[in-house]
mmCIF file of N, CA and C in Angstrom:
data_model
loop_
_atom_site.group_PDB
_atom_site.id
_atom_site.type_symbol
_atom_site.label_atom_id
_atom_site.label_comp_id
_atom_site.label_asym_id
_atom_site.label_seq_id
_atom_site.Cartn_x
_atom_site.Cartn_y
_atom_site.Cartn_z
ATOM 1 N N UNK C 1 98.232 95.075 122.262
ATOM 2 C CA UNK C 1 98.319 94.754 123.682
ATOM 3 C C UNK C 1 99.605 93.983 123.962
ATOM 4 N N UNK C 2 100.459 94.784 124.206
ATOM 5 C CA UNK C 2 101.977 93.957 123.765
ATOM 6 C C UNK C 2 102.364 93.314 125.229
ATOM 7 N N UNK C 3 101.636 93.702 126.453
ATOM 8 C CA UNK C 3 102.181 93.170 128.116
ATOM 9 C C UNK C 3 101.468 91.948 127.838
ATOM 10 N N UNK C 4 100.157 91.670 127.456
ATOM 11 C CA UNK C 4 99.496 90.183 127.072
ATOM 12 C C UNK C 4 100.151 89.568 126.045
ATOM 13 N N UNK C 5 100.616 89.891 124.928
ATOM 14 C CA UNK C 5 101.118 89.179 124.114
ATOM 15 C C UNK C 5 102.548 88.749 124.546
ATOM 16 N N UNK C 6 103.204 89.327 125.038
ATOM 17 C CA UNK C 6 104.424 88.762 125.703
ATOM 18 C C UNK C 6 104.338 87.789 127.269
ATOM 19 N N UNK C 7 103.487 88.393 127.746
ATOM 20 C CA UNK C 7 103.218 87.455 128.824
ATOM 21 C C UNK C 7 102.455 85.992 128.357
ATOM 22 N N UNK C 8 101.617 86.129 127.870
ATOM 23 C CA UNK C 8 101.258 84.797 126.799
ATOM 24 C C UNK C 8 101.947 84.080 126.055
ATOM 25 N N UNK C 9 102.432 84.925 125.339
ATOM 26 C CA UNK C 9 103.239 83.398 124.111
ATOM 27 C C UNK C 9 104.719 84.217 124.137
ATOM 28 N N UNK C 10 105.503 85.204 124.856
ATOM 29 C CA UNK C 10 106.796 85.433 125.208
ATOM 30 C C UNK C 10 107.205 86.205 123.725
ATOM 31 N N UNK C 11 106.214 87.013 123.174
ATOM 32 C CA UNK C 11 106.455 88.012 122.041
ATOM 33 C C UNK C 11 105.287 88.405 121.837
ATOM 34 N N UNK C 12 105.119 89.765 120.959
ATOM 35 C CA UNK C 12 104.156 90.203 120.461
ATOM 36 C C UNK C 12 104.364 90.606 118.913
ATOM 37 N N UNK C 13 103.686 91.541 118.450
ATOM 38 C CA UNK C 13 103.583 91.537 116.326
ATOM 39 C C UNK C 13 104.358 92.168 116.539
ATOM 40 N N UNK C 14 104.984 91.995 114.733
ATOM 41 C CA UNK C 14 106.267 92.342 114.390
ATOM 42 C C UNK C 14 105.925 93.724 113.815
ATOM 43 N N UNK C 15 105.609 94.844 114.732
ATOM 44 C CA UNK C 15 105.422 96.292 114.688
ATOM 45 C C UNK C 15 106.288 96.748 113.752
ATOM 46 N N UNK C 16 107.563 96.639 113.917
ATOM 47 C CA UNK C 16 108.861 97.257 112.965
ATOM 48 C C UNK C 16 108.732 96.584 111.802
ATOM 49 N N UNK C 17 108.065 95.984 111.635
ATOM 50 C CA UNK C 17 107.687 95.400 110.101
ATOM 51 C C UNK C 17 106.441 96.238 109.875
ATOM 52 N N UNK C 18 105.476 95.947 110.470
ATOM 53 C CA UNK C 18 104.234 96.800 110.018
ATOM 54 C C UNK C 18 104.446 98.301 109.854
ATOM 55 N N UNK C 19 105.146 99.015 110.642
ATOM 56 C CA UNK C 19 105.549 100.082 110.489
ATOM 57 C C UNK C 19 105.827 100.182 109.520
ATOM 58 N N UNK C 20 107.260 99.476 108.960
ATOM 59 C CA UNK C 20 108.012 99.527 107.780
ATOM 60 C C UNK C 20 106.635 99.858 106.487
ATOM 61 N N UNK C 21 106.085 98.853 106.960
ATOM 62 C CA UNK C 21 104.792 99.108 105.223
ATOM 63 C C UNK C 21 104.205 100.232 105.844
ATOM 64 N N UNK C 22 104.460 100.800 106.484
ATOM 65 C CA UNK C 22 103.415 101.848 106.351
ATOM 66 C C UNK C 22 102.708 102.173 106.951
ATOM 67 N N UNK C 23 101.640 101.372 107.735
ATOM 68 C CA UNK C 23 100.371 100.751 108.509
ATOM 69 C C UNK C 23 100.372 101.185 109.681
ATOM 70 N N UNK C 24 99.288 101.828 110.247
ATOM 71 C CA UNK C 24 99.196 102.312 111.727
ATOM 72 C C UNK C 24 99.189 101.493 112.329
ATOM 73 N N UNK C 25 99.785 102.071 113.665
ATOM 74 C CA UNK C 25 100.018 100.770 115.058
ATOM 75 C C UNK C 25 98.755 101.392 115.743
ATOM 76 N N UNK C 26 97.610 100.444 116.382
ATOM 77 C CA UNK C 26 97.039 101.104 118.071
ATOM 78 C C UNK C 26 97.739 100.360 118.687
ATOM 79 N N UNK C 27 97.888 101.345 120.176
ATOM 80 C CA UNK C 27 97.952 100.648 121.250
ATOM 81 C C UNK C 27 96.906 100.438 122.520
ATOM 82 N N UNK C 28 96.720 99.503 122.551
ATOM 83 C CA UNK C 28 95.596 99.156 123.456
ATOM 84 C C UNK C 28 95.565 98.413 124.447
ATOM 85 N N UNK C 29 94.969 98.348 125.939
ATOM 86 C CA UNK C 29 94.886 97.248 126.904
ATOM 87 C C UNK C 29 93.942 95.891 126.409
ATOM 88 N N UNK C 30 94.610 95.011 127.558
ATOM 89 C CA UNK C 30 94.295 93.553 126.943
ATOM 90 C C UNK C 30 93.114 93.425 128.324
ATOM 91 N N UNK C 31 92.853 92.106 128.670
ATOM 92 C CA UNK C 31 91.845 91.476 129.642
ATOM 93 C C UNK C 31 92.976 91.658 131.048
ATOM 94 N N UNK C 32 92.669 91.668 132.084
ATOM 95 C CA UNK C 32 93.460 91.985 133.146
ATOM 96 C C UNK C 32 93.984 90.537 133.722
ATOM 97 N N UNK C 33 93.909 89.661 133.508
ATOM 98 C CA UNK C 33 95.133 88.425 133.585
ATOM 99 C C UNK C 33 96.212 88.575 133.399
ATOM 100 N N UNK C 34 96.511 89.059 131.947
ATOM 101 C CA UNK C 34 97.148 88.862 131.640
ATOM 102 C C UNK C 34 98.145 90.115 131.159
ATOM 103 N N UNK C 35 97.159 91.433 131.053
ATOM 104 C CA UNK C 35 97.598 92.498 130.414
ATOM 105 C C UNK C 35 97.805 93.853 131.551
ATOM 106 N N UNK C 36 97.873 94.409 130.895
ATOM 107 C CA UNK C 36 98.414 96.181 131.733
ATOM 108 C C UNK C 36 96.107 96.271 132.640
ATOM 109 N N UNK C 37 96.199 97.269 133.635
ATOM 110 C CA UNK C 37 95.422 97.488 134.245
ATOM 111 C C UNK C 37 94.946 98.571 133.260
ATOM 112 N N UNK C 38 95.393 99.894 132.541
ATOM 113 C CA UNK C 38 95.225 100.814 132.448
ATOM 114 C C UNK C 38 96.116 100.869 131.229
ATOM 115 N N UNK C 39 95.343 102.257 130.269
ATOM 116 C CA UNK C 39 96.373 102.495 129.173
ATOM 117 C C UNK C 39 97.743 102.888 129.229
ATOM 118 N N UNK C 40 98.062 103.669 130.447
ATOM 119 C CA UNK C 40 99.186 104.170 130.779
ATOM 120 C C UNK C 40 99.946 103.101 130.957
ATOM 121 N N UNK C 41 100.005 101.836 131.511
ATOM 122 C CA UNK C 41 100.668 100.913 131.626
ATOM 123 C C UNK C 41 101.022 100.485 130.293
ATOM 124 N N UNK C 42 99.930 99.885 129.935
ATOM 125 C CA UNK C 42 100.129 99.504 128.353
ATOM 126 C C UNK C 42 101.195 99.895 127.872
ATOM 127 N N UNK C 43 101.148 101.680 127.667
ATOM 128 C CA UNK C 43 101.729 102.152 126.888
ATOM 129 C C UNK C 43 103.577 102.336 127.570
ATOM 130 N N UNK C 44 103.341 102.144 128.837
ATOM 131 C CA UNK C 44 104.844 102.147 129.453
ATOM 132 C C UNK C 44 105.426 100.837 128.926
ATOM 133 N N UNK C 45 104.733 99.739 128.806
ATOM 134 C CA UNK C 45 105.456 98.086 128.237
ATOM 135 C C UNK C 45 105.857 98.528 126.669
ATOM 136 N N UNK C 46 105.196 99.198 125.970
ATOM 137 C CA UNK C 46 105.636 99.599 124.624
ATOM 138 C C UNK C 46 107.008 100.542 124.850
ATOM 139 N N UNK C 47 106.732 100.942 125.292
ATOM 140 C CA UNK C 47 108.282 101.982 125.714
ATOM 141 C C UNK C 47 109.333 101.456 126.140
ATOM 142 N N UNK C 48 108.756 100.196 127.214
ATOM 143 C CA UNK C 48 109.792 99.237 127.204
ATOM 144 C C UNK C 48 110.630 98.435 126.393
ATOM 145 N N UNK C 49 109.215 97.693 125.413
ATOM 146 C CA UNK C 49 109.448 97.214 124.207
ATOM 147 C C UNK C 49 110.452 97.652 123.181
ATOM 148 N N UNK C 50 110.113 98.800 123.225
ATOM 149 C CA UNK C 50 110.761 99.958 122.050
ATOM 150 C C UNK C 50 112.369 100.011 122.499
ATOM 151 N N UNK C 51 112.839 100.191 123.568
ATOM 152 C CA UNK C 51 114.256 100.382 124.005
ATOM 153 C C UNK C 51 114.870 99.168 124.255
ATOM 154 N N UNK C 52 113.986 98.177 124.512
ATOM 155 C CA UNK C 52 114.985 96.950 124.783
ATOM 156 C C UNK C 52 115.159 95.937 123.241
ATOM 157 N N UNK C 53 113.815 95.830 122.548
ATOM 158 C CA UNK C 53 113.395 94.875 121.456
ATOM 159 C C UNK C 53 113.555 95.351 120.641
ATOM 160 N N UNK C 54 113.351 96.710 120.351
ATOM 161 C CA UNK C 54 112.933 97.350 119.131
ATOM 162 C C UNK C 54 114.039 98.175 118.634
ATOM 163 N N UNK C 55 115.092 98.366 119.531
ATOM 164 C CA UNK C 55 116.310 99.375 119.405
ATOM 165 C C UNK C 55 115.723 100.820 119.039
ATOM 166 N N UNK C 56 114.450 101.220 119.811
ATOM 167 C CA UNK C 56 114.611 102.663 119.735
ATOM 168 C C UNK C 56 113.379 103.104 118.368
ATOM 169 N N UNK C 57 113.373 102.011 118.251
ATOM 170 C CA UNK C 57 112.610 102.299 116.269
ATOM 171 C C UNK C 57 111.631 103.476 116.966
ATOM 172 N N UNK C 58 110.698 103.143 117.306
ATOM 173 C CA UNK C 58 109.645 104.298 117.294
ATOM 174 C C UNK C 58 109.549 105.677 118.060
ATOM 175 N N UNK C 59 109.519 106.573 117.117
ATOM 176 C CA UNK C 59 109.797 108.167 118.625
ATOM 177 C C UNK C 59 108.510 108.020 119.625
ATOM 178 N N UNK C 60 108.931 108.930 120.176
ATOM 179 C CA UNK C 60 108.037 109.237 121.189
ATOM 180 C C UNK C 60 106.726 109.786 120.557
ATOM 181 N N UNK C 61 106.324 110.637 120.036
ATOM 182 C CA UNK C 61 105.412 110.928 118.725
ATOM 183 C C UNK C 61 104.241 110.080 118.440
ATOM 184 N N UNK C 62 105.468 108.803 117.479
ATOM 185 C CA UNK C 62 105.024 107.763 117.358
ATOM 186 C C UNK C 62 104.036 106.954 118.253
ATOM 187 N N UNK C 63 104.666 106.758 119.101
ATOM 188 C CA UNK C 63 103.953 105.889 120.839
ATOM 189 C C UNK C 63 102.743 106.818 120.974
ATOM 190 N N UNK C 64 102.824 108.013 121.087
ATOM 191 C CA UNK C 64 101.780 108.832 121.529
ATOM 192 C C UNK C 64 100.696 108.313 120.753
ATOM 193 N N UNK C 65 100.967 108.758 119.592
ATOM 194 C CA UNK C 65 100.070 108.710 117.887
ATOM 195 C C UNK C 65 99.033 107.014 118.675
ATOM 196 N N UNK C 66 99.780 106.285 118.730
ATOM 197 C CA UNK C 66 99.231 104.907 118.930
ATOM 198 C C UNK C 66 98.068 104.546 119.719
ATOM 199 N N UNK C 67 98.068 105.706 120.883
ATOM 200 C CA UNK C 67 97.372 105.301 121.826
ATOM 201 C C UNK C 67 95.875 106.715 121.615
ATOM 202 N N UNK C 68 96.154 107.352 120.608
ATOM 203 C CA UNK C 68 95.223 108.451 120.457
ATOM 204 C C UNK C 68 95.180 108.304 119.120
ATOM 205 N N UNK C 69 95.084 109.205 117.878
ATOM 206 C CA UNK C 69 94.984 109.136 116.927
ATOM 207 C C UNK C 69 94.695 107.846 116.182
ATOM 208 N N UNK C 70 96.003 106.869 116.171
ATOM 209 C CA UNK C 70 95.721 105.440 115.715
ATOM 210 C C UNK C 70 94.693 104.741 116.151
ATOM 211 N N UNK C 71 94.682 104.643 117.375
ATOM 212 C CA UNK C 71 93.317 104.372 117.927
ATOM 213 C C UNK C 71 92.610 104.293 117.606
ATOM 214 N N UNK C 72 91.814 105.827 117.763
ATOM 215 C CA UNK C 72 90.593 106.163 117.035
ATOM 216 C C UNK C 72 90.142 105.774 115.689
ATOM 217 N N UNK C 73 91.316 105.292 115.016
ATOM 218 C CA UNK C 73 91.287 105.373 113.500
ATOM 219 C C UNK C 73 90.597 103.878 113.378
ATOM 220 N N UNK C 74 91.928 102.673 114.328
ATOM 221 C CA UNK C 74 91.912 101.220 114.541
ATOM 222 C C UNK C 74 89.937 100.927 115.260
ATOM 223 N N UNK C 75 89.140 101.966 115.840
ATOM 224 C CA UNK C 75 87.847 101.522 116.416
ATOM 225 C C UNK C 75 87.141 102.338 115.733
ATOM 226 N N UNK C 76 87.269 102.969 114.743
ATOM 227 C CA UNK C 76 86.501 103.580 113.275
ATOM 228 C C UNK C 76 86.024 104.887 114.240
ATOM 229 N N UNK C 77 86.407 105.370 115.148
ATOM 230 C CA UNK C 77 85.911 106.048 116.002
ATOM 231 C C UNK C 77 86.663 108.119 116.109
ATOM 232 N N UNK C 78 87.651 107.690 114.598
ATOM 233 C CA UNK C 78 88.218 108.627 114.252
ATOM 234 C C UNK C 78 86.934 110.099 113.565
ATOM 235 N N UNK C 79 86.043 109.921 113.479
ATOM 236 C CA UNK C 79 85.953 110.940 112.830
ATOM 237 C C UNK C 79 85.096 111.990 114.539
ATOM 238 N N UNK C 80 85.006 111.241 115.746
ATOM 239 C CA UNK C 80 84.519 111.818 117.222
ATOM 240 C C UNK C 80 85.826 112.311 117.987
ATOM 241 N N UNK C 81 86.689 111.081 118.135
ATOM 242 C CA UNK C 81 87.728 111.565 118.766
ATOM 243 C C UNK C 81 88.970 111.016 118.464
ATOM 244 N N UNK C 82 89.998 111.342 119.521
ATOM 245 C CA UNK C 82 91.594 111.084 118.910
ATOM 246 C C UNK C 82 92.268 112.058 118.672
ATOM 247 N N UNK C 83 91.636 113.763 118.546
ATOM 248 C CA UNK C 83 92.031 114.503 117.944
ATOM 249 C C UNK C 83 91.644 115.602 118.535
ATOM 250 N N UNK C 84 92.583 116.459 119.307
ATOM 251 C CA UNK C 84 91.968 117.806 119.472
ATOM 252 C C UNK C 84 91.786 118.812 118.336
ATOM 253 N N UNK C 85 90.151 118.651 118.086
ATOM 254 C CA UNK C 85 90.124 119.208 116.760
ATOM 255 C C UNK C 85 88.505 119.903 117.132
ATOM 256 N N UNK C 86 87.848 121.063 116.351
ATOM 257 C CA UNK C 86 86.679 121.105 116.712
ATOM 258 C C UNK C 86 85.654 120.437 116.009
ATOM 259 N N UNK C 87 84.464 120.150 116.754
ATOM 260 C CA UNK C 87 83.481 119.017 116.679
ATOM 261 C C UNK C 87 83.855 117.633 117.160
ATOM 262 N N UNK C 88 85.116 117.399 117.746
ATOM 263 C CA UNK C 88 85.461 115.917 118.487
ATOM 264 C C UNK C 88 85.116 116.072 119.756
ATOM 265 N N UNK C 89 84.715 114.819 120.467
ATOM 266 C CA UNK C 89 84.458 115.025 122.068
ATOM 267 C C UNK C 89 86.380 115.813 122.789
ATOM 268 N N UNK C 90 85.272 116.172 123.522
ATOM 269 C CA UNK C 90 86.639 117.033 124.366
ATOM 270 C C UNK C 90 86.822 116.179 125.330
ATOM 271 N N UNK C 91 87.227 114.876 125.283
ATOM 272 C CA UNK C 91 87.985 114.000 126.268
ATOM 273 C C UNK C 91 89.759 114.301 126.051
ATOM 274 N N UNK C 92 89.988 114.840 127.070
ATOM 275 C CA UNK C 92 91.277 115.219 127.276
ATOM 276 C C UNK C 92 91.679 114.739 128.724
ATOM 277 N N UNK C 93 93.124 114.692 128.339
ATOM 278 C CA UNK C 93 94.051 114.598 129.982
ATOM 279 C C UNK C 93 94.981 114.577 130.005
ATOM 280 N N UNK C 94 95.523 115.627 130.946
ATOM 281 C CA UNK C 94 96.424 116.582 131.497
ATOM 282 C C UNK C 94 97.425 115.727 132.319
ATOM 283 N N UNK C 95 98.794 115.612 132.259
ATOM 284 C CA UNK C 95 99.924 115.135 132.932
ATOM 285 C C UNK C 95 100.688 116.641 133.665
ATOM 286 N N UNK C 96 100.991 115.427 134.624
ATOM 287 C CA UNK C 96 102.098 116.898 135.330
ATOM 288 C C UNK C 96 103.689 116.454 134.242
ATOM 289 N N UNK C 97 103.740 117.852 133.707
ATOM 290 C CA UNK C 97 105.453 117.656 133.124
ATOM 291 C C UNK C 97 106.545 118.470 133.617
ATOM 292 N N UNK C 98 106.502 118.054 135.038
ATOM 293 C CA UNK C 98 107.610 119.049 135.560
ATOM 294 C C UNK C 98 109.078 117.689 135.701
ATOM 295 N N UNK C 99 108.413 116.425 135.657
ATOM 296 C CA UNK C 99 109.786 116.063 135.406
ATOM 297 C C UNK C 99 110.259 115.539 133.997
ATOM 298 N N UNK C 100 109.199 114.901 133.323
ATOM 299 C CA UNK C 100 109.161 114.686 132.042
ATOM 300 C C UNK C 100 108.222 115.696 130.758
ATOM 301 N N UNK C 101 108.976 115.998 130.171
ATOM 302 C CA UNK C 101 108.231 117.079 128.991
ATOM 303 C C UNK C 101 107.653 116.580 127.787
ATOM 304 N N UNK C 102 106.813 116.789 127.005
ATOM 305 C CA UNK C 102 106.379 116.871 125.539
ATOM 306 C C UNK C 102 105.911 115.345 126.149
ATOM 307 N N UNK C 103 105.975 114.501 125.106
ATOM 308 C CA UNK C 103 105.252 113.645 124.781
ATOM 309 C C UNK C 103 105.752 112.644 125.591
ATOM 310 N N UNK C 104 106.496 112.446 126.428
ATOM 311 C CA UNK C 104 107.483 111.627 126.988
ATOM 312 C C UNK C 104 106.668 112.089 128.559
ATOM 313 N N UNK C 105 106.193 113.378 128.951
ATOM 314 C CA UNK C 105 105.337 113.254 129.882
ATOM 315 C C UNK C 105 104.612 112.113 130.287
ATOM 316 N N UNK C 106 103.265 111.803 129.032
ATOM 317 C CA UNK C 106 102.368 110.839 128.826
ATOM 318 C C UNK C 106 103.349 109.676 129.108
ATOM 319 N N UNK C 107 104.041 109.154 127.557
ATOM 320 C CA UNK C 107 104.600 107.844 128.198
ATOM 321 C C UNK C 107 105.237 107.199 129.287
ATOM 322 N N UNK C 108 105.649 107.964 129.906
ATOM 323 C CA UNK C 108 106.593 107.967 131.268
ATOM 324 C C UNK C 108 105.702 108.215 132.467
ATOM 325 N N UNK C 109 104.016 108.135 132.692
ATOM 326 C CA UNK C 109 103.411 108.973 133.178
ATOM 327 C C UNK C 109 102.663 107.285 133.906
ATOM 328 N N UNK C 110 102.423 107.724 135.180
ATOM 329 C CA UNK C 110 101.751 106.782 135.864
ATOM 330 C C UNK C 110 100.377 107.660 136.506
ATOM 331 N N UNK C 111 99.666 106.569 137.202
ATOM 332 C CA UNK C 111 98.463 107.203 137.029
ATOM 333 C C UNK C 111 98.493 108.700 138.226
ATOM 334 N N UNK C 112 99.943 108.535 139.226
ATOM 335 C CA UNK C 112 100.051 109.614 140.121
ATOM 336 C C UNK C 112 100.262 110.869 139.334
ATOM 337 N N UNK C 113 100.341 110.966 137.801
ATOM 338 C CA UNK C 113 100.747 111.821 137.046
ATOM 339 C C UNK C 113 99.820 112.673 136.483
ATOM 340 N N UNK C 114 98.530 111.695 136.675
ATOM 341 C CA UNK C 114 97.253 112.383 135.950
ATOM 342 C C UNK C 114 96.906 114.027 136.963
ATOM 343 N N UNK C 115 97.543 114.750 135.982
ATOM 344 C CA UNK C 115 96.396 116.122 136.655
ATOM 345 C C UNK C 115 94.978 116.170 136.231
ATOM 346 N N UNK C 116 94.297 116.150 135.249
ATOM 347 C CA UNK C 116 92.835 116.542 135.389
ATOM 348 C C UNK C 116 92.259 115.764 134.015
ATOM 349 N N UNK C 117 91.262 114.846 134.121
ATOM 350 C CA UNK C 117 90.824 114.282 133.371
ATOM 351 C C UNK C 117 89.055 114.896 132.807
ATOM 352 N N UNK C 118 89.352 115.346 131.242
ATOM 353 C CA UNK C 118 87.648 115.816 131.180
ATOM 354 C C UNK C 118 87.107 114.698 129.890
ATOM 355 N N UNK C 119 85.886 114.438 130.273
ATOM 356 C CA UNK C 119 85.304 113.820 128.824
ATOM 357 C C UNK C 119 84.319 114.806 128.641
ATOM 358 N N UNK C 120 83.896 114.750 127.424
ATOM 359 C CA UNK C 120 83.308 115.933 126.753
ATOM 360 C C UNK C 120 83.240 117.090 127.855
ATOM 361 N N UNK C 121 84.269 117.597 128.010
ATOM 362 C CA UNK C 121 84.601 119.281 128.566
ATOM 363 C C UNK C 121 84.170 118.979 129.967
ATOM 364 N N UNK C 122 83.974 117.876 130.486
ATOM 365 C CA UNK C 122 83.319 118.043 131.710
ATOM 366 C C UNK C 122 84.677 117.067 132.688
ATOM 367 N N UNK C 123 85.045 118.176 134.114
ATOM 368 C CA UNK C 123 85.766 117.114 134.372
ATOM 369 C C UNK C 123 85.678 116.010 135.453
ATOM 370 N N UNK C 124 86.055 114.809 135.099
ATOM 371 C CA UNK C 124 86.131 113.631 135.768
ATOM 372 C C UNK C 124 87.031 113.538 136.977
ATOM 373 N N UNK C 125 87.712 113.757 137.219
ATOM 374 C CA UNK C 125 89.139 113.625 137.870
ATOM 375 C C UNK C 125 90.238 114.426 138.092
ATOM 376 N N UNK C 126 90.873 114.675 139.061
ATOM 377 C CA UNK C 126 91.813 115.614 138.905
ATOM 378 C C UNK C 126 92.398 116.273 140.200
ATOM 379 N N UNK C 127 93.356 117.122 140.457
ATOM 380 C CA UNK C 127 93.907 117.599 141.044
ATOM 381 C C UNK C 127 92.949 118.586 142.230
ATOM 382 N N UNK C 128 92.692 118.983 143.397
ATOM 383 C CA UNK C 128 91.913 119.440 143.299
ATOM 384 C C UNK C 128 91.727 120.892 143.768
ATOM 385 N N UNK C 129 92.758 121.728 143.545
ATOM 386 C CA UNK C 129 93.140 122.790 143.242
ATOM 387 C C UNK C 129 92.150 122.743 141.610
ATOM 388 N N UNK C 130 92.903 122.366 141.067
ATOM 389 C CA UNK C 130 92.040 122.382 139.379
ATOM 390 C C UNK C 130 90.631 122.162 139.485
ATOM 391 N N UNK C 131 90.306 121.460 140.109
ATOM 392 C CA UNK C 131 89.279 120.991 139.998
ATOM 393 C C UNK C 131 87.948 122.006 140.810
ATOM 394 N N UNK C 132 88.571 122.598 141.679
ATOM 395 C CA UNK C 132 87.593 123.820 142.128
ATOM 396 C C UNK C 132 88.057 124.828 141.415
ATOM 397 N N UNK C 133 88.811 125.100 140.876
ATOM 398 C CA UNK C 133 88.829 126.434 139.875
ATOM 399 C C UNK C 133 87.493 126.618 139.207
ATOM 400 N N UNK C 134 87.441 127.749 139.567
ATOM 401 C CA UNK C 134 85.443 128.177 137.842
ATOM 402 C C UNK C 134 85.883 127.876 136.956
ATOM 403 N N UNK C 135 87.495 128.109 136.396
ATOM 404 C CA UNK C 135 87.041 127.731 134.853
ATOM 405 C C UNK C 135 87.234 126.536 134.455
ATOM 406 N N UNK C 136 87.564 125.452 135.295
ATOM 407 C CA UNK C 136 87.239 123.725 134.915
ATOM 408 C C UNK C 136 85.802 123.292 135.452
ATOM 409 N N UNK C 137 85.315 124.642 135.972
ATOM 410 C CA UNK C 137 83.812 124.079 136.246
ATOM 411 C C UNK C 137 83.540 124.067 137.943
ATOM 412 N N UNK C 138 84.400 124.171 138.869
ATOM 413 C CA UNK C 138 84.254 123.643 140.151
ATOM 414 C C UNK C 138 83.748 125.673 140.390
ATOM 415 N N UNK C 139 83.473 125.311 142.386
ATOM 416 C CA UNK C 139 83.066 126.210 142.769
ATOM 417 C C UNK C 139 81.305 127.515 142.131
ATOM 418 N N UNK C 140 81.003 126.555 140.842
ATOM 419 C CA UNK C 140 79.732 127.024 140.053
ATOM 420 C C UNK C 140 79.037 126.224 140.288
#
């Protein structure tokens, strides 16, 4: 939770060290005092982090990995989700990448960005063109 840890004590962990050994990063929201509202925020202060503090150390990849995969791994919650894989919940969500592409979509992505949000295949949120389409489920 690196927007709380810097807003609190004016730094957060020494990631580029932990990295260095090896060790997965999550990234995660803090309590709302002090921290990001939403993961997307979160993960925009790491991006920040990364270009101003960090000189760049972590790709984009990386950042992604943190907030999905690592995650899951960091709340033992890896073997359900984190992973579009079959037998994981199908919580997925969709960014518009018409101005930002690949993985840099997500990080660069505010919540006006979210096209269609599903947890287990069902969807929550979304555009709503998409969202009445039959095959996300609407209009059935």
């Amino acid at each position: 939770s690196p927007r709380s840890n810097v807003a609190l004590y004016g730094d957060t962990a020494r990631v580029t060290l932990i990295d260095a050994l090896g060790l997965p990063i999550a990234l995660g929201t803090d309590w709302m005092p002090s921290g990001s509202m939403n993961i997307l925020r979160e993960l925009r202060c790491a991006d920040e982090l990364n270009a101003e503090r960090f000189g760049g150390h972590f790709s984009d990849l990386v950042l992604w990995r943190m907030v999905t995969e690592n995650a899951a791994f960091a709340t033992g919650t890896h073997d359900a989700i984190g992973m579009l894989k079959r037998g994981y919940a199908a919580d997925i969500t969709l960014f518009d990448a018409r101005v930002r592409q690949d993985f840099r979509a997500v990080i660069g992505a505010g919540v006006e960005d979210v096209v269609l949000v599903l947890r287990g295949g069902e969807a929550l949120y979304g555009d709503a063109d998409l969202l009445e389409d039959a095959a996300i489920g609407g209009a059935g």
